[in-house]
Tab-separated table of C-alpha atoms in Angstrom:
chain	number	residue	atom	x	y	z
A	23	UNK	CA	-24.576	-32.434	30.167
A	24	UNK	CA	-24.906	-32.298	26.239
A	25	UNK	CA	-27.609	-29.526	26.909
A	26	UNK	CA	-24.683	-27.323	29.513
A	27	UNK	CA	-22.230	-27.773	26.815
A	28	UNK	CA	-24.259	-26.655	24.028
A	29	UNK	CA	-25.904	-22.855	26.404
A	30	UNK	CA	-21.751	-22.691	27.003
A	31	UNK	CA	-21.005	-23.018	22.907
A	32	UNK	CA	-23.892	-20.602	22.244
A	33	UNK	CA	-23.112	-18.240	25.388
A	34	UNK	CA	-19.188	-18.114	24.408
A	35	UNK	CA	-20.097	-17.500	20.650
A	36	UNK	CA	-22.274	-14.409	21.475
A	37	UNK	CA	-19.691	-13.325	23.469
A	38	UNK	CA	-17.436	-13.525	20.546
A	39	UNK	CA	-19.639	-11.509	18.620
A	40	UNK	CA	-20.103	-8.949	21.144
A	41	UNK	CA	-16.590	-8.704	21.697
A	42	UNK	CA	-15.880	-8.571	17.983
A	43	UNK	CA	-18.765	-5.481	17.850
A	44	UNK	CA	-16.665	-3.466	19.962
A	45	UNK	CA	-16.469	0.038	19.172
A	46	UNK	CA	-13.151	2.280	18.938
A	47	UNK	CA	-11.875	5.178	17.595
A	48	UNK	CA	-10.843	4.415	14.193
A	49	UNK	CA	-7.888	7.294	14.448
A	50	UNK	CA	-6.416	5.435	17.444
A	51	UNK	CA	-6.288	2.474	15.564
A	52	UNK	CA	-4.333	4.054	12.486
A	53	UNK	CA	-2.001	5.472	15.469
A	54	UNK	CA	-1.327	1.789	16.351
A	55	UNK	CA	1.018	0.573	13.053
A	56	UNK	CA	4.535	1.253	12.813
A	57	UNK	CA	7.419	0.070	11.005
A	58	UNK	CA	10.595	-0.547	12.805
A	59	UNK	CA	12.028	3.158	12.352
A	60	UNK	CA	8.888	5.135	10.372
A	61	UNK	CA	5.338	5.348	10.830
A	62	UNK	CA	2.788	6.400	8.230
A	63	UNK	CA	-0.489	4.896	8.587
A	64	UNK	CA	-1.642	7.747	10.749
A	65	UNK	CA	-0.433	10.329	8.130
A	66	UNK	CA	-2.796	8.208	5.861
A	67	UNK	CA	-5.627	8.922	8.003
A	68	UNK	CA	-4.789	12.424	8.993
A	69	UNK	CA	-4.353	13.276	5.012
A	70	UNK	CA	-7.874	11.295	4.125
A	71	UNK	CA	-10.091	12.794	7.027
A	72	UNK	CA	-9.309	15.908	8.536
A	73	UNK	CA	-7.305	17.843	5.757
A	74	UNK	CA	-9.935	19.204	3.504
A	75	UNK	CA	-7.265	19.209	0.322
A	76	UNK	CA	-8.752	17.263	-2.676
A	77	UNK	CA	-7.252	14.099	-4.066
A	78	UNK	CA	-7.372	13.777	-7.690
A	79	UNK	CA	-4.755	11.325	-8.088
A	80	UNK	CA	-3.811	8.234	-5.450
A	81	UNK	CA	-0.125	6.291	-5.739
A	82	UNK	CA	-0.954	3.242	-3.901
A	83	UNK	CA	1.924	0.388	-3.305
A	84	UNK	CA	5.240	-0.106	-1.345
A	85	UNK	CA	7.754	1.112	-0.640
A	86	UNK	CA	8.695	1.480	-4.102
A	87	UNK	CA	5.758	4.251	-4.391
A	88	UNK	CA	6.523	5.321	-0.985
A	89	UNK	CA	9.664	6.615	-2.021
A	90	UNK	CA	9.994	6.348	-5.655
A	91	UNK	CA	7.652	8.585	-6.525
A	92	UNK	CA	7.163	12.541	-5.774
A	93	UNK	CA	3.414	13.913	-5.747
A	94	UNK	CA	4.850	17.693	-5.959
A	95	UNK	CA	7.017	17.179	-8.747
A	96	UNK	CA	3.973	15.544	-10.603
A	97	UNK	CA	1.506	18.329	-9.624
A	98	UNK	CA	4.139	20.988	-11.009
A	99	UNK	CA	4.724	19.133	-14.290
A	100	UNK	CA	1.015	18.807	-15.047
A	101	UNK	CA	0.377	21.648	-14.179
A	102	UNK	CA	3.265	23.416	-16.187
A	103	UNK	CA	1.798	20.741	-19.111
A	104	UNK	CA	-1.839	21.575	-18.889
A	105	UNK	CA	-2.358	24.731	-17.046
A	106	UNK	CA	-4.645	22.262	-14.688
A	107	UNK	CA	-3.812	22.259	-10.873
A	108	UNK	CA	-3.868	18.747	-9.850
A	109	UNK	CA	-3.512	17.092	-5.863
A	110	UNK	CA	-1.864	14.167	-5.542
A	111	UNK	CA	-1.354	12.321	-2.862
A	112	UNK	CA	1.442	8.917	-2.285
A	113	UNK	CA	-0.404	6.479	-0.288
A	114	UNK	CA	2.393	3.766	-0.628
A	115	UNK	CA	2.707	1.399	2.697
A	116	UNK	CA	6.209	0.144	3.270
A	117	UNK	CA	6.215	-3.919	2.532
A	118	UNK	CA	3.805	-6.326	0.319
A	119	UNK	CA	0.717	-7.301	1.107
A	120	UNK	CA	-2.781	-6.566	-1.800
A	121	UNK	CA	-4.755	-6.782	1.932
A	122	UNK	CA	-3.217	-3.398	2.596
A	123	UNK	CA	-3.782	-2.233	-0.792
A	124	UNK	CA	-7.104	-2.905	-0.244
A	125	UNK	CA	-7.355	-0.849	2.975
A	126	UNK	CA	-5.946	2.070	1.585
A	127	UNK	CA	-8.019	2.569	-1.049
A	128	UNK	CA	-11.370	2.053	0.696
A	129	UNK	CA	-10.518	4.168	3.077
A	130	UNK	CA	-9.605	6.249	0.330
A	131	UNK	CA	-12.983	6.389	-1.498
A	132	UNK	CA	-15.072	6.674	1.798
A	133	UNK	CA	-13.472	9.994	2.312
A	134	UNK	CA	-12.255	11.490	-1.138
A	135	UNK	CA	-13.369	11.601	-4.320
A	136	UNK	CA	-10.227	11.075	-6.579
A	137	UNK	CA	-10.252	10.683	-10.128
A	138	UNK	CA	-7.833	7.870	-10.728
A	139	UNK	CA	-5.798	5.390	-8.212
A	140	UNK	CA	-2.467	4.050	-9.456
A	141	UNK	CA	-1.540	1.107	-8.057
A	142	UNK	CA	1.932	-0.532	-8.271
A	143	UNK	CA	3.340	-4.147	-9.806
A	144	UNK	CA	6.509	-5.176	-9.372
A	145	UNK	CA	8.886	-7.960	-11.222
A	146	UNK	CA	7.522	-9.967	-9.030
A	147	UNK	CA	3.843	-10.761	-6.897
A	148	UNK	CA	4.087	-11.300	-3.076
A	149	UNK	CA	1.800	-14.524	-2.181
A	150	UNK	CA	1.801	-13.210	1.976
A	151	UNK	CA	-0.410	-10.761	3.289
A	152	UNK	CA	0.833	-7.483	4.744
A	153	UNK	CA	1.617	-7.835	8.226
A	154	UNK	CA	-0.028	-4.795	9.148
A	155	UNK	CA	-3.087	-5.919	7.956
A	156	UNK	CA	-4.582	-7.163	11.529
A	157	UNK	CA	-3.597	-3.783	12.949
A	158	UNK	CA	-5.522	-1.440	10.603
A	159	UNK	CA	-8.381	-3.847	9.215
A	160	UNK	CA	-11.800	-2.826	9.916
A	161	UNK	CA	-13.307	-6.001	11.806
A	162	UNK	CA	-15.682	-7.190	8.687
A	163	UNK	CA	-12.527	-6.704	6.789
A	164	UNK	CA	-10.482	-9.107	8.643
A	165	UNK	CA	-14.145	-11.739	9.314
A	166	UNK	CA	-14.319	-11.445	5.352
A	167	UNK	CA	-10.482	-11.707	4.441
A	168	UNK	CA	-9.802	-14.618	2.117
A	169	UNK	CA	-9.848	-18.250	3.756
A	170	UNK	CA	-8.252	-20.323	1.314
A	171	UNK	CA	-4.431	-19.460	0.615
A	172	UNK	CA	-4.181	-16.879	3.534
A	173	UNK	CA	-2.040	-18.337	6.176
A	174	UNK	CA	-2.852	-15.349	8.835
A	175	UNK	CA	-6.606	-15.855	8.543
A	176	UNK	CA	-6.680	-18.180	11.460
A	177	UNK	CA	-4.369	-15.798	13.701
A	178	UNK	CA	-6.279	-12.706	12.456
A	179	UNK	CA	-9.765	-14.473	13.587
A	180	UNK	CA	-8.196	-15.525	16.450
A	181	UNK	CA	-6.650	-12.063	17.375
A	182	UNK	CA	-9.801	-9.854	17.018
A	183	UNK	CA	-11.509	-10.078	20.017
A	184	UNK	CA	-7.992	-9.468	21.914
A	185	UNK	CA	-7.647	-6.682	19.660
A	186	UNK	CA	-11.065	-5.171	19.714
A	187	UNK	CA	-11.012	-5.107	23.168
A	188	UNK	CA	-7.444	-3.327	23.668
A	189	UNK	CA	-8.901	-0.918	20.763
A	190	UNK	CA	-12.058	-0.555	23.496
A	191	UNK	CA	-10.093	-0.110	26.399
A	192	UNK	CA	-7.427	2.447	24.607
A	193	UNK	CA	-10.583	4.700	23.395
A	194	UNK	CA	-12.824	4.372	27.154
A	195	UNK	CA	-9.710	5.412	28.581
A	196	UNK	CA	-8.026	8.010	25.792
A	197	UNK	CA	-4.634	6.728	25.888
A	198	UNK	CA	-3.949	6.600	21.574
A	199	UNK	CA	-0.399	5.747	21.000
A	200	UNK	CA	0.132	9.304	19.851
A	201	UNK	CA	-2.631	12.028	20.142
A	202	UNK	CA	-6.254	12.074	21.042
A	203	UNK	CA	-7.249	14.800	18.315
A	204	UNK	CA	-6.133	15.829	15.382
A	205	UNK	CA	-3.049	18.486	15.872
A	206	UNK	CA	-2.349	20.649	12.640
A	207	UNK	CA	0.904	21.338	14.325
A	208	UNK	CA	1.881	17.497	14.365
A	209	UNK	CA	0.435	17.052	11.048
A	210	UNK	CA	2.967	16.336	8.220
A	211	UNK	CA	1.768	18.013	5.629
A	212	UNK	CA	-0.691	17.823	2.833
A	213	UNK	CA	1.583	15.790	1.013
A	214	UNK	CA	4.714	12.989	2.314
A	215	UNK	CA	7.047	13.472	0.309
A	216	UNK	CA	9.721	10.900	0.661
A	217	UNK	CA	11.810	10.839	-2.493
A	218	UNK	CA	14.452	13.245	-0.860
A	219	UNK	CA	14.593	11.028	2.533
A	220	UNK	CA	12.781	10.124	5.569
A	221	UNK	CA	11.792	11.535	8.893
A	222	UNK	CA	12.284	8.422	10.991
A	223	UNK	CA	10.591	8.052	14.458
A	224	UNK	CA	13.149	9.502	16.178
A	225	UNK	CA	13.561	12.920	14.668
A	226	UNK	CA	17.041	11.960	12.335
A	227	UNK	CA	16.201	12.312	8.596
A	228	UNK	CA	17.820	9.417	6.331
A	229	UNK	CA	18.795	10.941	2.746
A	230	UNK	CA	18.101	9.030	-0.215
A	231	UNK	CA	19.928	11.662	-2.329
A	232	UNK	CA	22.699	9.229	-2.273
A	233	UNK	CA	24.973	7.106	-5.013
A	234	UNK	CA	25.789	3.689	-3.703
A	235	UNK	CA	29.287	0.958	-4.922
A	236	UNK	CA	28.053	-0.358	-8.245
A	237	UNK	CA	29.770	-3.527	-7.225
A	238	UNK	CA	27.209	-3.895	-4.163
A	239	UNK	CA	24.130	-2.817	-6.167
A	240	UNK	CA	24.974	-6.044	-8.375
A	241	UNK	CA	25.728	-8.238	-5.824
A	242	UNK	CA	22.385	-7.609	-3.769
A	243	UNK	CA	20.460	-7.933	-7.323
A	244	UNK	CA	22.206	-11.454	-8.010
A	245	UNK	CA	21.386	-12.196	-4.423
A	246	UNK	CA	17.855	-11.398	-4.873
A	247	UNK	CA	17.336	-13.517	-8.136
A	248	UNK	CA	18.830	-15.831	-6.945
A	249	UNK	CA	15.878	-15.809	-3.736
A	250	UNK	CA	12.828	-15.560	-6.282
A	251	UNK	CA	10.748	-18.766	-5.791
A	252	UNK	CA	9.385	-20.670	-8.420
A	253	UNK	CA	6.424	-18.322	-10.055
A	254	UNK	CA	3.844	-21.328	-9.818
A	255	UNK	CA	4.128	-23.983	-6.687
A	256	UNK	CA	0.808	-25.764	-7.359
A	257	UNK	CA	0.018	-28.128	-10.141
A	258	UNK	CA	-1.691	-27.007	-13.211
A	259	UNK	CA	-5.162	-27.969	-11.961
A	260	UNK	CA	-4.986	-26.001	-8.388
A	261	UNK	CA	-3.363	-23.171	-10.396
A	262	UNK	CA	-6.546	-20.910	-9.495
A	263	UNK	CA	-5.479	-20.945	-6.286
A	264	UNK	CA	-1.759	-19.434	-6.802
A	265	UNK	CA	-1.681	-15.890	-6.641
A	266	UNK	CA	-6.057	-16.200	-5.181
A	267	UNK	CA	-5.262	-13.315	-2.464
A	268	UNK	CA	-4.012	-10.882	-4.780
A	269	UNK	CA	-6.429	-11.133	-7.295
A	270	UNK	CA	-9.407	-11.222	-4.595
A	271	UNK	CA	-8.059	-7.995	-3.428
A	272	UNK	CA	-7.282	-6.104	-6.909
A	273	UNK	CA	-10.905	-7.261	-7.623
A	274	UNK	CA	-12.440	-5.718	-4.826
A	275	UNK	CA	-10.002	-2.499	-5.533
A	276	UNK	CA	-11.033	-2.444	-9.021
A	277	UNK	CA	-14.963	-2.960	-8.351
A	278	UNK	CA	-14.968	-0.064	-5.359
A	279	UNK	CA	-13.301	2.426	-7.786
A	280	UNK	CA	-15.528	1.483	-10.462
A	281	UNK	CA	-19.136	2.801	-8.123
A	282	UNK	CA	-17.335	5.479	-7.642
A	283	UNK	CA	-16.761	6.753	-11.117
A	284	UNK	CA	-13.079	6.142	-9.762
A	285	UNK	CA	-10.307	5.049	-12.817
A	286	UNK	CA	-7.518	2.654	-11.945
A	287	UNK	CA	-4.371	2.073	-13.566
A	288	UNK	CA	-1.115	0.255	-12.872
A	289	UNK	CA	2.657	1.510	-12.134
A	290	UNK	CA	4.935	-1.491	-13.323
A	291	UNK	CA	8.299	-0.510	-11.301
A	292	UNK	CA	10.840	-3.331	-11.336
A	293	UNK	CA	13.714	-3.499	-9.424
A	294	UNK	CA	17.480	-2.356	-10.613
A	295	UNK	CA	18.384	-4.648	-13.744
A	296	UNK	CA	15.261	-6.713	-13.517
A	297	UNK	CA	14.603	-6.016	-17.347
A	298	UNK	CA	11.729	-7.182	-19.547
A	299	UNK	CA	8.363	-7.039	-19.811
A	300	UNK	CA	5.662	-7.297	-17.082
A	301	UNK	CA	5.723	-11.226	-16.231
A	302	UNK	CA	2.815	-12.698	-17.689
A	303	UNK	CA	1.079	-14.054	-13.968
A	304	UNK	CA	1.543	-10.521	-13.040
A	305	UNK	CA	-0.087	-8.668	-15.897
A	306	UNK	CA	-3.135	-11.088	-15.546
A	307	UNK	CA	-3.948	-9.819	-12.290
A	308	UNK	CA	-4.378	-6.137	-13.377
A	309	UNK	CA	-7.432	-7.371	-15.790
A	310	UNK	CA	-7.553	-5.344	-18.508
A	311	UNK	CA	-6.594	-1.660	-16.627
A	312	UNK	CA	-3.742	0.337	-18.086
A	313	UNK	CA	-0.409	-0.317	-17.400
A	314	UNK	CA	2.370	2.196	-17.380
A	315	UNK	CA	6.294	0.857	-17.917
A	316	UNK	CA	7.895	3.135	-14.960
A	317	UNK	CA	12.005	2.643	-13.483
A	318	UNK	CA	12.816	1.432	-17.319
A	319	UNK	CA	14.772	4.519	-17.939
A	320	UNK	CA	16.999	4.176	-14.850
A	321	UNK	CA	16.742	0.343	-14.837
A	322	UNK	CA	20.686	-0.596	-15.305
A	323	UNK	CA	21.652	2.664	-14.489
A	324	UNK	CA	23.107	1.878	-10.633
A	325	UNK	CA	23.856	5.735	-10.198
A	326	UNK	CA	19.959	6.375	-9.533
A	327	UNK	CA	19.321	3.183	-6.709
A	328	UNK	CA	19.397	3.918	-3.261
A	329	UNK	CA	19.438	-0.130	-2.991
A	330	UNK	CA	18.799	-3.176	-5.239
A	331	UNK	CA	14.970	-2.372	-4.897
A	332	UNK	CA	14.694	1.356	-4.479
A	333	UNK	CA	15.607	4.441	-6.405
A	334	UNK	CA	17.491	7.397	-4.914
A	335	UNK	CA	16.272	10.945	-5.276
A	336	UNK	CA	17.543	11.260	-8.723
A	337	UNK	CA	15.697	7.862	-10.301
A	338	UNK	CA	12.877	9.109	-8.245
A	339	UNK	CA	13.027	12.389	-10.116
A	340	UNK	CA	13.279	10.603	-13.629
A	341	UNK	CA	10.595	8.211	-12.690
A	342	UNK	CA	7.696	10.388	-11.773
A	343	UNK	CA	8.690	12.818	-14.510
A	344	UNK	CA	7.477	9.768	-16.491
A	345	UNK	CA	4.554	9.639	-14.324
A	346	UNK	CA	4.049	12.889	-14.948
A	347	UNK	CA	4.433	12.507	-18.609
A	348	UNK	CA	1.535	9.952	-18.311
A	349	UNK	CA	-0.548	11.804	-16.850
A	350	UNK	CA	-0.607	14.265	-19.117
A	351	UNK	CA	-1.257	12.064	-22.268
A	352	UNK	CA	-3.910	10.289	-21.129
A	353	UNK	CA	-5.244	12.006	-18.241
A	354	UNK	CA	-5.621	15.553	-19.807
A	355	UNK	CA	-8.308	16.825	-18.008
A	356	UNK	CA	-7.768	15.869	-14.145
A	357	UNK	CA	-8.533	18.434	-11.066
A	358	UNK	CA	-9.306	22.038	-11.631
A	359	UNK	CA	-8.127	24.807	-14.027
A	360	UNK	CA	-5.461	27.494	-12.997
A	361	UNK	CA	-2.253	26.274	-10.973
């Protein structure tokens, strides 16, 4: 009996394994994630590996890059600064998560050669992992994912055969969510630009060139401070453990870009009135790369927030004209000469 149960154990684990080994096209998979009204992660791909345009510079965040900052006005400004012509391209994945941070950028490097990645910190350092992780993870991605302080590592091991195998079955049978091959007539663009609005899944466009009630921008920012948990929950000695996922992550980030000659810096944009300096738990976790004060210009200023978190089109404007700025101080020398 002990000897049946123990071929079954071995058999079902090797099933496992073969399961897990599926293979899939990586491009349906991308196809797979969507927000409630956008999508994005197949732009991602589409921009990273069919669309032969460099990348010199990366924004990588939330949607506080997604939106809040505009890779054509940057490129213009440098260019107008330096006489350099510069692509850059806004990688930034609606909602938190370093996982997805993480799976940006190496997807990045494995098919572009940028210069520098710029990734964003905010007033405040998500502990969850981004739901989309599961969806767009390659599978040693989501087998290596952090155990301890990761409370979808069980449900992500336990969801990857059942996902390998839909990915299997949706590639034997070439039924992707939106297109089989690339389409340069689908494609968005070289860059998404989403500082002026957004192109939701349904055709409508949503404007973010927009001035919202003063009175309701300060409500929803009292609402939210009030909703900020403590910024340690563990005692002193476990405190290694608070904040583990993000720093695993921001390692790995940091240690890819470095083999690749890649430099990495970091976009502090706070939310409307959240004044001050970068919180000290937060400025740890960027280990010693440069950090750039963004938003401080437009912080109390509730004429350029779209909502208590985002900019509009104008604080978008005034924020990566500070990029921009940036850039061109310490960065004198990116892409190619001529514009």
């Amino acid at each position: 009996m002990v000897r049946i149960l123990l071929i079954f154990f071995v058999g079902l684990c090797i099933g496992l394994v073969g399961v897990t080994a599926l293979p899939h096209d990586k491009y349906f998979r991308f196809q797979e994630h969507r927000l409630q009204n956008t999508r994005k992660a197949d732009w991602i791909y589409e921009r990273l590996n069919f669309d032969d345009t460099p990348v010199d510079v990366a924004f990588i965040g939330t949607s506080r890059t997604a939106g809040g900052i505009s890779g054509p006005l940057i490129e213009a400004q440098y260019c107008e600064a330096t006489g350099r012509d510069i692509r850059v391209v806004n990688l930034g994945m609606p909602q938190t998560g370093r996982d997805m941070d993480y799976l940006i950028v190496k997807e990045l490097l494995n098919t572009k050669a940028p210069q520098l990645v710029m990734l964003q910190i905010t007033e405040i350092e998500g502990r969850k992992p981004h739901p989309g992780f599961l969806q767009l993870a390659d599978a040693s991605d989501i087998l290596t994912a952090p155990l301890m302080i990761n409370f979808n590592w069980p449900k992500n091991i336990a969801s990857l055969p059942g996902r390998q195998m839909s990915l299997f079955k949706t590639t034997v049978l070439n039924e992707p969510v939106l297109r089989e091959d690339f389409d340069p007539e689908a494609y968005f663009g070289v860059d998404m630009d989403r500082t002026k609005g957004i192109v939701l899944i349904d055709g409508s466009f949503k404007d973010r060139d927009v001035v919202v009630d003063q009175e309701e921008l300060d409500k929803a920012y009292k609402r939210r401070k009030r909703s900020f948990s403590k910024t340690y929950f563990l005692p002193k000695p476990l405190r290694f453990l608070e904040y583990r996922l993000s720093r695993i992550y921001l390692e790995r980030i940091i240690g890819m870009a470095e083999r690749q000659g890649t430099q990495v810096a970091f976009n502090y944009m706070p939310a409307y009135r959240f004044e001050g300096p970068v919180p000290d738990h937060i400025l740890e976790l960027t280990q010693d790369q440069q950090v750039y004060m963004l938003n401080q210009d437009i912080i109390n200023d509730f004429t350029m927030w779209l909502d208590a978190n985002h900019p509009n089109t104008k604080g978008s404007e005034i924020t990566s004209a500070k990029v921009a700025t940036n850039l061109v101080t310490d960065y004198p020398e990116l892409g190619r000469l001529g514009c």
